[in-house]
Short mmCIF file of C-alpha atoms in Angstrom, two decimals:
data_model
loop_
_atom_site.label_atom_id
_atom_site.label_comp_id
_atom_site.label_asym_id
_atom_site.label_seq_id
_atom_site.Cartn_x
_atom_site.Cartn_y
_atom_site.Cartn_z
CA MET A 381 55.46 -163.39 -24.85
CA PRO A 382 54.66 -161.62 -21.56
CA VAL A 383 52.03 -162.85 -19.31
CA PRO A 384 49.05 -160.45 -19.59
CA GLY A 385 48.13 -158.30 -16.55
CA ARG A 386 44.52 -159.45 -16.80
CA PRO A 387 43.90 -162.84 -18.47
CA THR A 388 41.16 -162.92 -21.19
CA LEU A 389 39.42 -165.37 -23.29
CA ASP A 390 38.92 -162.87 -26.03
CA GLY A 391 39.79 -164.16 -29.37
CA LEU A 392 40.61 -167.76 -28.06
CA GLU A 393 37.73 -169.38 -29.96
CA ALA A 394 38.64 -167.69 -33.26
CA LYS A 395 42.35 -168.39 -32.94
CA TRP A 396 41.90 -172.11 -32.32
CA SER A 397 39.04 -172.55 -34.89
CA ALA A 398 41.37 -171.00 -37.63
CA ALA A 399 44.18 -173.17 -36.55
CA TRP A 400 42.07 -176.43 -36.74
CA GLU A 401 40.66 -175.44 -40.13
CA ARG A 402 44.33 -174.58 -41.41
CA ASP A 403 45.81 -177.73 -40.07
CA GLY A 404 42.88 -179.94 -41.21
CA THR A 405 42.61 -181.32 -37.64
CA TYR A 406 39.29 -182.91 -38.28
CA ARG A 407 39.56 -183.56 -42.03
CA PHE A 408 38.82 -187.15 -43.01
CA ASP A 409 41.38 -189.12 -44.89
CA ARG A 410 39.56 -190.86 -47.73
CA GLY A 411 42.66 -193.05 -48.26
CA ALA A 412 42.70 -194.66 -44.78
CA ALA A 413 42.48 -198.39 -44.49
CA SER A 414 38.91 -199.43 -43.80
CA GLU A 415 39.74 -201.14 -40.55
CA ARG A 416 40.93 -197.71 -39.26
CA ILE A 417 37.80 -195.92 -40.21
CA PHE A 418 35.14 -194.96 -37.63
CA SER A 419 31.99 -193.55 -39.42
CA ILE A 420 29.54 -191.46 -37.75
CA ASP A 421 26.12 -191.01 -39.43
CA THR A 422 23.96 -188.44 -37.82
CA PRO A 423 20.61 -187.27 -39.11
CA PRO A 424 21.25 -183.87 -40.29
CA PRO A 425 19.52 -180.97 -38.28
CA THR A 426 16.45 -179.40 -39.89
CA VAL A 427 17.31 -175.90 -41.03
CA SER A 428 14.06 -174.35 -40.17
CA GLY A 429 14.74 -171.61 -37.66
CA SER A 430 17.21 -171.50 -34.93
CA LEU A 431 19.24 -174.20 -33.09
CA HIS A 432 18.18 -174.95 -29.51
CA VAL A 433 19.80 -176.55 -26.52
CA GLY A 434 18.65 -179.96 -27.64
CA HIS A 435 20.70 -179.88 -30.73
CA VAL A 436 23.70 -178.87 -28.83
CA PHE A 437 23.14 -181.72 -26.16
CA SER A 438 22.76 -184.17 -29.07
CA TYR A 439 25.70 -183.15 -31.20
CA THR A 440 27.91 -182.83 -27.98
CA HIS A 441 27.44 -186.61 -27.29
CA THR A 442 28.33 -187.47 -30.91
CA ASP A 443 31.26 -185.19 -30.88
CA LEU A 444 32.54 -186.77 -27.67
CA ILE A 445 32.49 -190.18 -29.50
CA ALA A 446 34.31 -188.76 -32.50
CA ARG A 447 37.10 -187.26 -30.32
CA PHE A 448 37.46 -190.51 -28.37
CA GLN A 449 37.66 -192.61 -31.47
CA ARG A 450 40.39 -190.13 -32.76
CA MET A 451 42.43 -190.51 -29.52
CA ARG A 452 42.17 -194.32 -30.14
CA GLY A 453 43.85 -193.86 -33.60
CA LYS A 454 40.83 -194.16 -35.78
CA GLU A 455 40.24 -192.05 -38.81
CA VAL A 456 36.84 -190.50 -38.06
CA PHE A 457 34.25 -190.00 -40.99
CA TYR A 458 32.04 -187.20 -39.36
CA PRO A 459 30.49 -184.92 -41.91
CA MET A 460 27.71 -182.15 -41.27
CA GLY A 461 24.62 -182.01 -43.34
CA TRP A 462 21.61 -179.71 -43.34
CA ASP A 463 18.10 -181.06 -43.80
CA ASP A 464 16.78 -178.24 -45.74
CA ASN A 465 14.03 -180.10 -47.70
CA GLY A 466 10.41 -180.52 -46.89
CA LEU A 467 7.53 -179.04 -44.83
CA PRO A 468 9.56 -177.53 -42.09
CA THR A 469 11.37 -175.42 -44.79
CA GLU A 470 8.14 -174.41 -46.48
CA ARG A 471 6.67 -173.56 -43.12
CA ARG A 472 9.63 -171.47 -42.14
CA VAL A 473 9.51 -169.41 -45.36
CA GLN A 474 5.67 -169.04 -45.01
CA ASN A 475 6.12 -167.61 -41.53
CA TYR A 476 9.17 -165.50 -42.27
CA TYR A 477 7.94 -163.91 -45.30
CA GLY A 478 4.28 -164.03 -44.86
CA VAL A 479 3.74 -165.77 -48.25
CA ARG A 480 2.11 -169.08 -49.48
CA CYS A 481 2.72 -171.09 -52.59
CA ASP A 482 0.02 -170.86 -55.24
CA PRO A 483 0.82 -172.89 -58.33
CA SER A 484 -1.97 -170.91 -60.21
CA VAL A 485 -0.02 -167.61 -59.73
CA ARG A 486 2.15 -166.60 -62.68
CA ASN A 487 5.94 -166.42 -62.02
CA ASP A 488 7.10 -162.88 -61.42
CA PRO A 489 10.88 -162.73 -62.40
CA ASP A 490 11.14 -159.32 -60.46
CA PHE A 491 9.46 -160.59 -57.37
CA GLU A 492 10.70 -159.15 -54.12
CA PRO A 493 9.50 -160.69 -50.81
CA PRO A 494 7.67 -158.34 -48.37
CA ALA A 495 9.96 -156.47 -46.00
CA GLN A 496 7.83 -157.89 -43.13
CA ALA A 497 5.37 -160.77 -42.89
CA SER A 498 1.82 -159.55 -42.65
CA GLU A 499 -0.33 -160.29 -39.82
CA LYS A 500 -3.25 -160.69 -42.33
CA GLU A 501 -3.78 -163.12 -45.14
CA PRO A 502 -0.34 -164.54 -46.56
CA LEU A 503 0.54 -163.13 -49.98
CA ALA A 504 -0.06 -165.74 -52.71
CA ILE A 505 3.13 -166.29 -54.87
CA SER A 506 4.15 -168.53 -57.69
CA ARG A 507 5.98 -171.87 -57.15
CA PRO A 508 9.04 -170.79 -58.83
CA ASN A 509 9.11 -167.55 -56.61
CA PHE A 510 8.36 -169.61 -53.54
CA VAL A 511 11.22 -172.20 -54.36
CA GLU A 512 13.53 -169.22 -54.73
CA LEU A 513 12.71 -167.87 -51.32
CA CYS A 514 13.26 -171.31 -49.88
CA LEU A 515 16.62 -171.44 -51.34
CA VAL A 516 17.53 -168.13 -50.12
CA LEU A 517 16.39 -168.46 -46.63
CA THR A 518 17.79 -172.02 -46.11
CA GLU A 519 21.24 -170.77 -47.33
CA ARG A 520 21.19 -167.87 -44.80
CA ASP A 521 20.04 -170.30 -41.96
CA GLU A 522 22.69 -172.91 -42.92
CA GLU A 523 25.39 -170.06 -42.62
CA ALA A 524 24.08 -169.27 -39.11
CA PHE A 525 23.92 -172.85 -38.01
CA GLU A 526 27.47 -173.55 -39.28
CA ALA A 527 28.68 -170.50 -37.53
CA LEU A 528 27.28 -171.58 -34.20
CA TRP A 529 28.60 -175.16 -34.54
CA ARG A 530 32.03 -173.77 -35.33
CA THR A 531 31.84 -171.51 -32.32
CA LEU A 532 31.07 -174.58 -30.18
CA GLY A 533 34.10 -176.38 -31.66
CA LEU A 534 32.28 -179.15 -33.14
CA SER A 535 34.81 -181.57 -34.68
CA VAL A 536 33.21 -182.37 -37.99
CA ASP A 537 34.86 -182.11 -41.24
CA TRP A 538 33.44 -179.05 -42.64
CA SER A 539 34.78 -179.82 -46.21
CA MET A 540 32.14 -182.62 -46.38
CA THR A 541 29.10 -180.52 -45.69
CA TYR A 542 26.01 -181.56 -47.65
CA THR A 543 22.39 -180.63 -48.00
CA THR A 544 19.42 -182.85 -48.28
CA ILE A 545 18.19 -180.63 -51.11
CA GLY A 546 21.62 -180.69 -52.87
CA GLU A 547 22.18 -182.48 -56.04
CA LEU A 548 24.46 -185.14 -54.58
CA ALA A 549 21.85 -186.11 -51.98
CA GLN A 550 19.14 -186.27 -54.64
CA ARG A 551 21.28 -188.61 -56.91
CA ILE A 552 22.20 -190.87 -53.88
CA SER A 553 18.48 -191.21 -52.95
CA GLN A 554 17.32 -191.92 -56.70
CA ARG A 555 19.79 -194.40 -56.93
CA SER A 556 18.84 -196.00 -53.65
CA PHE A 557 15.04 -196.04 -54.85
CA LEU A 558 16.13 -197.65 -58.19
CA GLY A 559 18.22 -200.28 -56.39
CA LEU A 560 15.15 -201.12 -54.26
CA LEU A 561 12.91 -201.22 -57.29
#
């Protein structure tokens, strides 16, 4: 391969990101012996807008630890999750679409959100319509968050991504509460 006349970084991130994914470079081996496992439990970032430099600093530190432990021969359990449940999500949807949840409003199966949030009074919509908007917007935000983390080269196992509103997280939480009971 000839040396280019003018070196460039164009395409380098995409090339290596694809190689790491293809080769399973950061994939966790569930069959590893327990003494070889190094587990990282991070609170998932809230998916309620955009990532900021604080997120990047926080996860850069964690990623450094994950990479160091891999170099020491450890099998690193490092999943990524999204906190997409609760008040920040509701607030994001209210501000983004200019709506508010009103349980007294009847469900509209053909509901389409406003194209632009109104500066005036938020539009009252049914709880099912509001929940649907929450699911649509958080899914879009989660895709944007993942794309940014992948661009940064974060070494998490992307096959283990979870959401706090997902069925698995709900079952685990319910079992924990029942165990405490």
